[in-house]
Amino acid sequence: MRKDAIFIGIEVKDEFTSDPALGAKLNEVCPVNIYKGTAEGVDIVEENIDECVLCGLCYDASPDDAVSVLKLYSGGEPLR
Amino acid sequence: MRFFEYEAREIVKRAGIPVTDYGFTTDAAEAKTIAERIGGPTVIKSQVLTGGRMKAGGVKFADTPDEAQAHAADILKLEINGHEPRGVLVDPKADVKQEYYMGVVWDGAAKKPLMLFSDMGGIDIEQVAEEHPDHVGRGHFSTLHPFSDFMAKQVIADAGVTGKALQRCTPILARLAQLFLDNDMILAEINPIAELQDGSFVALDAHMEMENEGMGRQKALIKALGIGAEEGTRETYVPSAFEEAVHAVDAADHRGVIQGKDNGFDGNIGLIIGAGGGSLTLTDAVRQQGGKPANYSEIGGNPSVAKACGLAKAVLQKDGVEKIAVMMSIVSNTRVDIVARGVIKACLELGKDPAETIAIFRIPGAWEDEGFKILDKYGIEYCDRSVSLWEAAGRAVEKIQGAAA
């Protein structure tokens, strides 16, 4: 699943989008509420994507390569 | 903070300035009792925080206590310029020989209090100053050094007043000046101060305004006047649509702080400015280089993208604003990249080209490298801390005024 705003894009690898535990964890750590945990797994709140402060907490809370934060103003360069 | 006349008179009285034997009431029957105590013709005056009382019928003369009661009943029901009266002041009708004006006002340009005196009282001092400038004496005094009566005397003499009137008015103006200092006033005015037939002087009306920031120091006075904390500053300022829009954006999001003012601004340079006194410095820098700001603003405290965007949209939607200048002194907690995203987003959402709309972006500091990447992507002119606030403001003026010419 990938969603792009103006400045930031968020990608959650498909194999992790149906993990409710990951959804809840991302919901907990993101300071600007980009992720929403649901019973089905992970959702991305589109209107909050450009509020991303590039803190990387979503990377730290996820298995390797599960999420990517992309800087669309810098050629789609990933945060990590 | 503003005061009703009956409160201002009490302040004057406490300063040792002679006042009439007036009374304040919210009840018409009590107005009669006060008039009976006074024992002669009276003046019934509506107590409202607005001008134009006389013209609106809020000041009436009574020959008897019954008439005073009837006038008080009428005036208590009379709304003036949308203001309901707090009550009425019942004042003895003075046997006046001559009316004078005296006032002390904070002079923001000189950063000192200014004393004013005129032998033409009872009318607006602005009108006297314009039509009879030789009848107005003026003089600044220090807020740091002790006040001396001779300074008041000089101001009164400058208005052409001599003899007994000069001698008697001097201590009154000196007390008014001391009252101004002691009570953190920005305006202390007695108009008129009347010379009665017996040669004595008495304050017939008073107008006081206290510096809002001084209210904390003046709690004892405010309490003694019976003013509750719920009354606040009694400001009657009506915010503009722009100011309300900015306030709504600020209130909707706890992150960061924005403010916008446009009362008195009618230029074409939209300003997104802030940081540690930066707003005042930048507004001055724009004006001193010939620019005409469309607004004043403050942004800081690490606002969200939405908040920066909201402020920029409000500024860009003001009549006459084609371009904005985004400038701050060096930021530490506010992030350059977040503000950059906000102002660019505002342009895009309003269908404007950010490169054309943002005349200059000068915010150095936290996350500036990331911010500069965003600005590069959209072709916006920006500068770092090597460019002074003055120079950045000058570039904005040149670009915006040049485009308008």
Short mmCIF file of C-alpha atoms in Angstrom, two decimals:
data_model
loop_
_atom_site.label_atom_id
_atom_site.label_comp_id
_atom_site.label_asym_id
_atom_site.label_seq_id
_atom_site.Cartn_x
_atom_site.Cartn_y
_atom_site.Cartn_z
CA MET A 1 0.00 0.00 0.00
CA ARG A 2 1.36 3.38 -0.94
CA LYS A 3 -0.13 6.81 -0.51
CA ASP A 4 1.45 10.08 -1.64
CA ALA A 5 0.72 13.60 -0.50
CA ILE A 6 2.51 16.68 -1.87
CA PHE A 7 5.84 16.34 -0.10
CA ILE A 8 5.83 12.91 1.48
CA GLY A 9 4.89 9.43 0.37
CA ILE A 10 4.26 6.50 2.70
CA GLU A 11 4.59 2.89 1.71
CA VAL A 12 3.65 -0.16 3.77
CA LYS A 13 4.66 -3.41 2.15
CA ASP A 14 1.61 -5.47 1.24
CA GLU A 15 2.62 -8.40 3.40
CA PHE A 16 2.38 -6.18 6.50
CA THR A 17 -0.82 -4.23 5.80
CA SER A 18 -3.04 -6.90 7.35
CA ASP A 19 -1.15 -7.02 10.64
CA PRO A 20 -3.35 -5.44 13.34
CA ALA A 21 -0.51 -5.53 15.88
CA LEU A 22 1.73 -3.51 13.56
CA GLY A 23 -1.15 -1.11 12.86
CA ALA A 24 -1.63 -0.53 16.59
CA LYS A 25 2.10 -0.02 17.12
CA LEU A 26 2.44 2.47 14.26
CA ASN A 27 -0.63 4.30 15.51
CA GLU A 28 1.01 4.56 18.92
CA VAL A 29 4.44 5.81 17.83
CA CYS A 30 3.64 8.24 15.00
CA PRO A 31 3.54 11.76 16.53
CA VAL A 32 1.44 13.16 13.71
CA ASN A 33 -1.08 10.34 13.30
CA ILE A 34 -0.16 9.18 9.83
CA TYR A 35 -0.90 5.57 10.66
CA LYS A 36 -4.17 4.19 11.91
CA GLY A 37 -4.48 0.75 13.43
CA THR A 38 -7.65 -1.13 12.46
CA ALA A 39 -9.02 -4.59 13.06
CA GLU A 40 -7.90 -5.40 9.54
CA GLY A 41 -4.36 -4.11 9.94
CA VAL A 42 -2.65 -0.86 8.95
CA ASP A 43 -4.26 2.16 7.33
CA ILE A 44 -2.66 5.43 6.22
CA VAL A 45 -4.37 8.75 7.00
CA GLU A 46 -3.86 10.72 3.81
CA GLU A 47 -4.50 14.20 5.20
CA ASN A 48 -1.72 13.75 7.75
CA ILE A 49 1.02 12.47 5.44
CA ASP A 50 2.54 15.90 4.76
CA GLU A 51 2.77 16.50 8.50
CA CYS A 52 5.50 13.84 8.68
CA VAL A 53 8.39 15.17 10.78
CA LEU A 54 10.84 12.57 9.45
CA CYS A 55 11.42 11.17 12.93
CA GLY A 56 11.78 7.59 11.74
CA LEU A 57 9.86 6.12 14.69
CA CYS A 58 7.73 4.13 12.25
CA TYR A 59 10.89 2.46 10.94
CA ASP A 60 11.96 1.61 14.48
CA ALA A 61 8.54 0.13 15.33
CA SER A 62 8.34 -2.09 12.24
CA PRO A 63 10.08 -5.16 10.94
CA ASP A 64 12.85 -4.33 8.44
CA ASP A 65 11.57 -2.87 5.18
CA ALA A 66 7.93 -2.96 6.28
CA VAL A 67 7.45 0.82 5.98
CA SER A 68 9.12 3.51 3.91
CA VAL A 69 8.88 7.28 4.19
CA LEU A 70 9.63 8.86 0.83
CA LYS A 71 10.68 12.47 0.28
CA LEU A 72 8.82 13.34 -2.89
CA TYR A 73 10.58 16.73 -3.03
CA SER A 74 13.88 14.90 -3.26
CA GLY A 75 13.20 12.43 -6.06
CA GLY A 76 11.36 9.99 -3.81
CA GLU A 77 14.44 9.46 -1.67
CA PRO A 78 13.59 7.19 1.30
CA LEU A 79 14.17 8.50 4.80
CA ARG A 80 16.38 5.45 5.48
CA MET B 1 -7.84 48.44 30.17
CA ARG B 2 -10.59 50.98 29.94
CA PHE B 3 -12.47 52.59 32.81
CA PHE B 4 -15.93 54.02 33.07
CA GLU B 5 -16.12 57.69 33.94
CA TYR B 6 -17.26 57.01 37.50
CA GLU B 7 -14.21 54.78 38.01
CA ALA B 8 -11.89 57.30 36.36
CA ARG B 9 -13.24 59.99 38.68
CA GLU B 10 -12.50 57.78 41.66
CA ILE B 11 -8.92 57.31 40.42
CA VAL B 12 -8.58 61.07 40.03
CA LYS B 13 -10.02 61.62 43.51
CA ARG B 14 -7.58 59.12 45.05
CA ALA B 15 -4.73 61.07 43.46
CA GLY B 16 -5.77 64.17 45.40
CA ILE B 17 -7.33 66.02 42.49
CA PRO B 18 -10.51 67.89 43.43
CA VAL B 19 -13.71 66.38 42.05
CA THR B 20 -17.38 67.25 42.46
CA ASP B 21 -19.60 65.53 45.00
CA TYR B 22 -20.92 63.09 42.42
CA GLY B 23 -22.70 59.77 42.91
CA PHE B 24 -22.96 56.62 40.83
CA THR B 25 -25.99 54.38 40.72
CA THR B 26 -27.73 51.77 38.65
CA ASP B 27 -31.12 52.70 40.07
CA ALA B 28 -33.28 55.69 39.08
CA ALA B 29 -34.77 56.06 42.57
CA GLU B 30 -31.28 56.22 44.04
CA ALA B 31 -30.41 58.89 41.46
CA LYS B 32 -33.11 61.00 43.08
CA THR B 33 -31.59 60.41 46.53
CA ILE B 34 -28.17 61.48 45.25
CA ALA B 35 -29.68 64.60 43.66
CA GLU B 36 -31.39 65.42 46.97
CA ARG B 37 -28.08 65.10 48.78
CA ILE B 38 -26.41 67.38 46.21
CA GLY B 39 -29.21 69.86 46.69
CA GLY B 40 -29.28 71.79 43.43
CA PRO B 41 -29.30 71.35 39.66
CA THR B 42 -27.60 68.16 38.50
CA VAL B 43 -26.25 66.50 35.39
CA ILE B 44 -27.21 62.86 34.74
CA LYS B 45 -24.59 61.06 32.64
CA SER B 46 -24.79 57.62 31.10
CA GLN B 47 -21.86 55.37 32.03
CA VAL B 48 -20.81 53.69 28.80
CA LEU B 49 -17.44 52.87 27.28
CA THR B 50 -18.11 54.76 24.08
CA GLY B 51 -18.18 58.33 22.87
CA GLY B 52 -21.07 60.46 21.61
CA ARG B 53 -23.07 60.37 24.85
CA MET B 54 -24.33 63.93 24.60
CA LYS B 55 -25.49 63.55 20.99
CA ALA B 56 -27.22 60.25 21.76
CA GLY B 57 -29.15 61.71 24.68
CA GLY B 58 -27.00 60.08 27.33
CA VAL B 59 -26.33 63.34 29.19
CA LYS B 60 -29.24 65.34 30.61
CA PHE B 61 -29.63 68.27 32.98
CA ALA B 62 -32.06 68.22 35.89
CA ASP B 63 -33.28 71.11 38.05
CA THR B 64 -34.98 68.94 40.67
CA PRO B 65 -34.46 65.49 42.23
CA ASP B 66 -37.66 64.24 40.57
CA GLU B 67 -36.34 65.34 37.20
CA ALA B 68 -33.03 63.62 37.97
CA GLN B 69 -34.90 60.39 38.67
CA ALA B 70 -36.89 60.64 35.43
CA HIS B 71 -33.76 61.35 33.38
CA ALA B 72 -31.89 58.51 35.07
CA ALA B 73 -34.72 56.10 34.23
CA ASP B 74 -34.58 57.15 30.57
CA ILE B 75 -30.79 57.01 30.35
CA LEU B 76 -30.56 53.60 32.03
CA LYS B 77 -32.69 52.20 29.19
CA LEU B 78 -30.76 54.00 26.47
CA GLU B 79 -28.30 51.98 24.40
CA ILE B 80 -25.49 54.08 22.91
CA ASN B 81 -23.50 52.76 19.93
CA GLY B 82 -24.51 49.24 20.92
CA HIS B 83 -23.43 49.73 24.55
CA GLU B 84 -25.82 49.22 27.44
CA PRO B 85 -25.10 51.70 30.24
CA ARG B 86 -23.41 50.38 33.39
CA GLY B 87 -25.33 52.99 35.38
CA VAL B 88 -25.60 56.75 35.67
CA LEU B 89 -23.41 59.35 37.27
CA VAL B 90 -25.28 62.11 39.08
CA ASP B 91 -23.11 65.20 39.17
CA PRO B 92 -23.72 68.68 40.57
CA LYS B 93 -24.13 71.23 37.80
CA ALA B 94 -21.01 73.33 38.31
CA ASP B 95 -20.95 77.13 38.16
CA VAL B 96 -18.15 77.28 35.63
CA LYS B 97 -16.07 80.36 34.87
CA GLN B 98 -13.73 78.68 32.37
CA GLU B 99 -13.02 75.14 31.18
CA TYR B 100 -9.51 73.79 30.66
CA TYR B 101 -8.11 70.55 29.31
CA MET B 102 -5.32 68.49 30.84
CA GLY B 103 -4.11 65.06 29.87
CA VAL B 104 -1.20 62.68 29.90
CA VAL B 105 -0.83 60.18 27.09
CA TRP B 106 1.79 57.58 26.28
CA ASP B 107 3.77 58.73 23.23
CA GLY B 108 4.81 55.52 21.52
CA ALA B 109 7.18 57.28 19.13
CA ALA B 110 9.04 59.16 21.85
CA LYS B 111 8.65 56.25 24.30
CA LYS B 112 7.77 58.73 27.02
CA PRO B 113 4.59 60.12 28.56
CA LEU B 114 3.39 63.38 27.03
CA MET B 115 1.60 66.05 29.07
CA LEU B 116 -0.95 68.22 27.29
CA PHE B 117 -2.72 71.31 28.57
CA SER B 118 -5.11 73.76 26.97
CA ASP B 119 -7.15 76.72 28.12
CA MET B 120 -9.84 75.57 25.69
CA GLY B 121 -11.41 72.66 27.56
CA GLY B 122 -14.65 70.79 27.07
CA ILE B 123 -13.98 69.98 23.43
CA ASP B 124 -11.74 67.41 21.75
CA ILE B 125 -8.09 68.24 22.24
CA GLU B 126 -7.40 67.06 18.67
CA GLN B 127 -9.70 69.80 17.38
CA VAL B 128 -8.06 72.44 19.57
CA ALA B 129 -4.59 71.30 18.49
CA GLU B 130 -5.58 71.62 14.84
CA GLU B 131 -7.49 74.87 14.98
CA HIS B 132 -5.73 76.66 17.84
CA PRO B 133 -2.26 75.15 18.18
CA ASP B 134 -1.06 78.13 20.22
CA HIS B 135 -3.57 77.17 22.91
CA VAL B 136 -1.97 73.78 23.53
CA GLY B 137 1.08 73.22 25.72
CA ARG B 138 3.00 69.98 25.50
CA GLY B 139 5.88 68.34 27.31
CA HIS B 140 7.38 64.89 27.69
CA PHE B 141 8.64 63.55 30.98
CA SER B 142 10.63 60.57 32.12
CA THR B 143 9.26 57.33 33.51
CA LEU B 144 12.59 56.78 35.29
CA HIS B 145 13.35 60.11 36.96
CA PRO B 146 11.11 61.65 39.64
CA PHE B 147 8.45 64.01 38.37
CA SER B 148 8.75 67.67 39.35
CA ASP B 149 5.98 70.24 39.40
CA PHE B 150 7.98 72.70 37.31
CA MET B 151 7.55 70.42 34.29
CA ALA B 152 3.77 70.70 34.60
CA LYS B 153 4.04 74.44 35.11
CA GLN B 154 6.05 74.85 31.92
CA VAL B 155 3.42 72.95 29.88
CA ILE B 156 0.58 75.09 31.29
CA ALA B 157 2.53 78.29 30.67
CA ASP B 158 3.18 77.16 27.08
CA ALA B 159 -0.59 77.20 26.55
CA GLY B 160 -0.60 80.89 27.44
CA VAL B 161 -1.98 80.49 30.96
CA THR B 162 -0.64 82.87 33.62
CA GLY B 163 -1.40 84.15 37.12
CA LYS B 164 -3.66 82.32 39.56
CA ALA B 165 -4.84 79.80 36.98
CA LEU B 166 -1.23 78.80 36.33
CA GLN B 167 -0.53 78.48 40.05
CA ARG B 168 -3.65 76.43 40.74
CA CYS B 169 -3.47 74.14 37.72
CA THR B 170 0.18 73.25 38.24
CA PRO B 171 -0.27 70.88 41.20
CA ILE B 172 -3.32 69.32 39.53
CA LEU B 173 -1.44 68.49 36.32
CA ALA B 174 1.52 67.29 38.40
CA ARG B 175 -0.80 64.92 40.31
CA LEU B 176 -2.28 63.71 37.04
CA ALA B 177 1.22 62.96 35.75
CA GLN B 178 2.09 61.12 38.97
CA LEU B 179 -1.21 59.21 38.77
CA PHE B 180 -0.26 58.21 35.22
CA LEU B 181 3.07 56.82 36.41
CA ASP B 182 1.80 55.18 39.59
CA ASN B 183 -1.10 53.40 37.91
CA ASP B 184 0.54 52.23 34.66
CA MET B 185 -1.80 54.35 32.54
CA ILE B 186 -1.53 54.92 28.83
CA LEU B 187 -4.09 57.72 28.98
CA ALA B 188 -5.15 59.94 31.88
CA GLU B 189 -7.33 62.83 30.82
CA ILE B 190 -9.45 65.41 32.60
CA ASN B 191 -11.69 67.27 30.21
CA PRO B 192 -12.83 69.62 31.38
CA ILE B 193 -11.01 70.70 34.47
CA ALA B 194 -13.20 73.64 35.41
CA GLU B 195 -12.38 76.91 37.09
CA LEU B 196 -15.43 77.78 39.17
CA GLN B 197 -16.70 81.27 39.91
CA ASP B 198 -14.96 81.19 43.30
CA GLY B 199 -11.60 80.57 41.59
CA SER B 200 -11.29 76.92 42.65
CA PHE B 201 -10.64 74.12 40.17
CA VAL B 202 -12.52 70.85 39.91
CA ALA B 203 -12.48 67.85 37.54
CA LEU B 204 -15.83 67.56 35.75
CA ASP B 205 -15.00 64.52 33.63
CA ALA B 206 -12.17 62.02 33.45
CA HIS B 207 -11.00 59.38 31.04
CA MET B 208 -8.47 56.71 31.99
CA GLU B 209 -6.92 53.77 30.19
CA MET B 210 -4.46 51.42 31.82
CA GLU B 211 -1.75 49.46 30.01
CA ASN B 212 -3.12 45.90 29.78
CA GLU B 213 0.22 44.47 30.85
CA GLY B 214 0.08 46.67 33.95
CA MET B 215 -3.12 45.08 35.24
CA GLY B 216 -1.20 42.48 37.24
CA ARG B 217 0.64 45.20 39.14
CA GLN B 218 -2.53 47.19 39.69
CA LYS B 219 -4.67 44.48 41.23
CA ALA B 220 -5.24 46.51 44.40
CA LEU B 221 -6.63 49.48 42.49
CA ILE B 222 -8.77 47.32 40.22
CA LYS B 223 -10.17 45.48 43.23
CA ALA B 224 -10.81 48.73 45.09
CA LEU B 225 -12.84 49.98 42.14
CA GLY B 226 -14.97 46.84 42.35
CA ILE B 227 -13.92 45.52 38.95
CA GLY B 228 -14.05 41.73 38.69
CA ALA B 229 -11.51 39.63 36.83
CA GLU B 230 -14.27 38.48 34.45
CA GLU B 231 -14.36 41.95 32.91
CA GLY B 232 -10.90 41.52 31.42
CA THR B 233 -9.50 44.54 29.62
CA ARG B 234 -12.92 45.74 28.38
CA GLU B 235 -11.43 46.07 24.93
CA THR B 236 -14.04 46.65 22.26
CA TYR B 237 -11.73 45.72 19.43
CA VAL B 238 -13.59 43.93 16.65
CA PRO B 239 -11.29 41.53 14.80
CA SER B 240 -11.25 41.63 10.99
CA ALA B 241 -12.21 38.65 8.84
CA PHE B 242 -8.50 37.99 8.31
CA GLU B 243 -7.79 38.08 12.04
CA GLU B 244 -10.70 35.76 12.77
CA ALA B 245 -9.56 33.34 10.06
CA VAL B 246 -6.03 33.20 11.46
CA HIS B 247 -7.35 32.78 15.00
CA ALA B 248 -9.53 29.86 13.85
CA VAL B 249 -6.55 28.15 12.22
CA ASP B 250 -4.50 28.64 15.37
CA ALA B 251 -7.24 27.35 17.67
CA ALA B 252 -7.82 24.23 15.57
CA ASP B 253 -4.32 22.84 16.15
CA HIS B 254 -2.29 22.84 19.35
CA ARG B 255 1.03 22.68 17.52
CA GLY B 256 2.86 25.98 17.27
CA VAL B 257 1.43 29.47 17.43
CA ILE B 258 0.30 31.87 14.75
CA GLN B 259 -1.16 35.34 14.96
CA GLY B 260 -2.32 37.69 12.27
CA LYS B 261 -3.27 41.35 12.43
CA ASP B 262 -4.28 43.65 9.64
CA ASN B 263 -5.93 46.58 11.37
CA GLY B 264 -4.27 49.60 9.79
CA PHE B 265 -2.47 47.60 7.10
CA ASP B 266 -3.56 48.08 3.52
CA GLY B 267 -0.45 47.24 1.51
CA ASN B 268 0.33 44.53 -1.00
CA ILE B 269 3.14 42.60 0.69
CA GLY B 270 1.81 39.57 2.54
CA LEU B 271 4.03 38.81 5.51
CA ILE B 272 4.63 35.39 7.04
CA ILE B 273 7.11 36.38 9.71
CA GLY B 274 8.22 35.61 13.23
CA ALA B 275 10.81 34.31 15.68
CA GLY B 276 12.12 36.10 18.72
CA GLY B 277 11.12 39.65 17.85
CA GLY B 278 11.58 38.96 14.17
CA SER B 279 8.06 40.05 13.30
CA LEU B 280 8.52 43.58 14.59
CA THR B 281 12.01 43.88 13.11
CA LEU B 282 10.88 42.59 9.74
CA THR B 283 7.77 44.76 9.59
CA ASP B 284 9.95 47.79 10.30
CA ALA B 285 12.53 46.64 7.74
CA VAL B 286 9.86 46.29 5.05
CA ARG B 287 8.36 49.69 5.82
CA GLN B 288 11.65 51.52 6.08
CA GLN B 289 12.60 50.27 2.62
CA GLY B 290 9.40 51.56 1.06
CA GLY B 291 7.32 48.41 1.29
CA LYS B 292 3.66 48.34 2.24
CA PRO B 293 2.75 45.33 4.36
CA ALA B 294 -0.73 43.88 3.95
CA ASN B 295 -0.61 42.42 7.42
CA TYR B 296 1.41 41.69 10.51
CA SER B 297 1.89 38.10 11.61
CA GLU B 298 3.74 35.90 14.02
CA ILE B 299 4.56 32.28 13.48
CA GLY B 300 6.61 30.11 15.77
CA GLY B 301 6.66 27.41 18.42
CA ASN B 302 7.09 24.68 15.80
CA PRO B 303 3.79 24.92 13.96
CA SER B 304 2.38 22.09 11.90
CA VAL B 305 2.29 22.16 8.13
CA ALA B 306 -1.46 22.76 8.39
CA LYS B 307 -0.96 25.79 10.61
CA ALA B 308 1.72 27.36 8.39
CA CYS B 309 -0.49 26.60 5.40
CA GLY B 310 -3.54 28.16 7.08
CA LEU B 311 -1.70 31.38 7.87
CA ALA B 312 -0.29 31.63 4.34
CA LYS B 313 -3.70 31.01 2.81
CA ALA B 314 -5.32 33.68 4.97
CA VAL B 315 -2.63 36.19 3.95
CA LEU B 316 -2.82 35.27 0.27
CA GLN B 317 -6.60 35.63 0.27
CA LYS B 318 -6.44 39.22 1.46
CA ASP B 319 -7.41 41.80 -1.15
CA GLY B 320 -4.42 43.18 -3.03
CA VAL B 321 -1.94 40.50 -1.96
CA GLU B 322 -0.23 38.84 -4.89
CA LYS B 323 2.98 37.73 -3.22
CA ILE B 324 4.19 36.83 0.22
CA ALA B 325 7.51 37.20 1.97
CA VAL B 326 8.35 34.37 4.35
CA MET B 327 11.00 35.57 6.75
CA MET B 328 12.17 34.80 10.25
CA SER B 329 15.28 35.33 12.31
CA ILE B 330 17.22 32.14 13.04
CA VAL B 331 14.85 29.44 14.26
CA SER B 332 15.67 26.69 16.71
CA ASN B 333 12.49 24.82 17.58
CA THR B 334 10.44 25.88 14.56
CA ARG B 335 11.44 23.77 11.59
CA VAL B 336 12.37 25.35 8.30
CA ASP B 337 11.18 22.39 6.23
CA ILE B 338 7.75 22.31 7.91
CA VAL B 339 7.13 26.02 7.32
CA ALA B 340 8.34 25.62 3.73
CA ARG B 341 5.89 22.80 3.17
CA GLY B 342 3.07 24.87 4.69
CA VAL B 343 3.54 27.98 2.58
CA ILE B 344 4.05 26.00 -0.63
CA LYS B 345 0.96 23.93 0.08
CA ALA B 346 -1.04 27.15 0.56
CA CYS B 347 0.07 28.38 -2.88
CA LEU B 348 -0.78 25.09 -4.55
CA GLU B 349 -4.19 24.82 -2.90
CA LEU B 350 -5.02 28.34 -4.09
CA GLY B 351 -3.89 27.50 -7.63
CA LYS B 352 -0.82 29.75 -7.47
CA ASP B 353 2.72 29.05 -8.58
CA PRO B 354 4.90 28.96 -5.44
CA ALA B 355 7.92 30.29 -7.34
CA GLU B 356 5.95 33.35 -8.45
CA THR B 357 4.01 33.81 -5.25
CA ILE B 358 6.74 33.50 -2.61
CA ALA B 359 8.93 36.55 -3.18
CA ILE B 360 11.55 35.46 -0.71
CA PHE B 361 11.99 32.68 1.83
CA ARG B 362 14.50 33.59 4.50
CA ILE B 363 14.23 31.19 7.42
CA PRO B 364 17.56 29.79 8.55
CA GLY B 365 17.89 27.32 11.39
CA ALA B 366 16.55 23.92 12.35
CA TRP B 367 16.23 21.51 9.41
CA GLU B 368 17.22 24.18 6.91
CA ASP B 369 18.96 21.70 4.59
CA GLU B 370 15.74 19.76 4.23
CA GLY B 371 13.81 23.00 3.80
CA PHE B 372 16.15 24.21 1.08
CA LYS B 373 15.65 20.95 -0.86
CA ILE B 374 11.90 21.61 -0.86
CA LEU B 375 12.39 25.22 -1.94
CA ASP B 376 14.77 24.11 -4.71
CA LYS B 377 12.20 21.67 -6.00
CA TYR B 378 9.63 24.45 -6.40
CA GLY B 379 12.09 27.07 -7.72
CA ILE B 380 11.57 29.47 -4.83
CA GLU B 381 14.16 32.16 -4.07
CA TYR B 382 15.57 31.58 -0.61
CA CYS B 383 18.51 32.64 1.47
CA ASP B 384 20.34 31.49 4.55
CA ARG B 385 21.65 33.30 7.62
CA SER B 386 24.38 35.04 5.63
CA VAL B 387 21.63 37.34 4.33
CA SER B 388 20.42 39.76 6.99
CA LEU B 389 16.77 40.34 7.83
CA TRP B 390 17.14 43.86 6.45
CA GLU B 391 18.50 42.63 3.13
CA ALA B 392 15.89 39.89 2.81
CA ALA B 393 13.13 42.43 3.50
CA GLY B 394 14.68 44.74 0.90
CA ARG B 395 14.68 41.98 -1.70
CA ALA B 396 11.04 41.25 -0.99
CA VAL B 397 10.11 44.92 -1.30
CA GLU B 398 11.99 45.25 -4.58
CA LYS B 399 10.35 42.17 -6.01
CA ILE B 400 6.82 42.93 -4.87
CA GLN B 401 6.74 46.70 -5.32
CA GLY B 402 8.60 46.30 -8.59
CA ALA B 403 5.98 43.85 -9.85
CA ALA B 404 3.18 46.17 -8.77
CA ALA B 405 4.71 49.22 -10.47
#
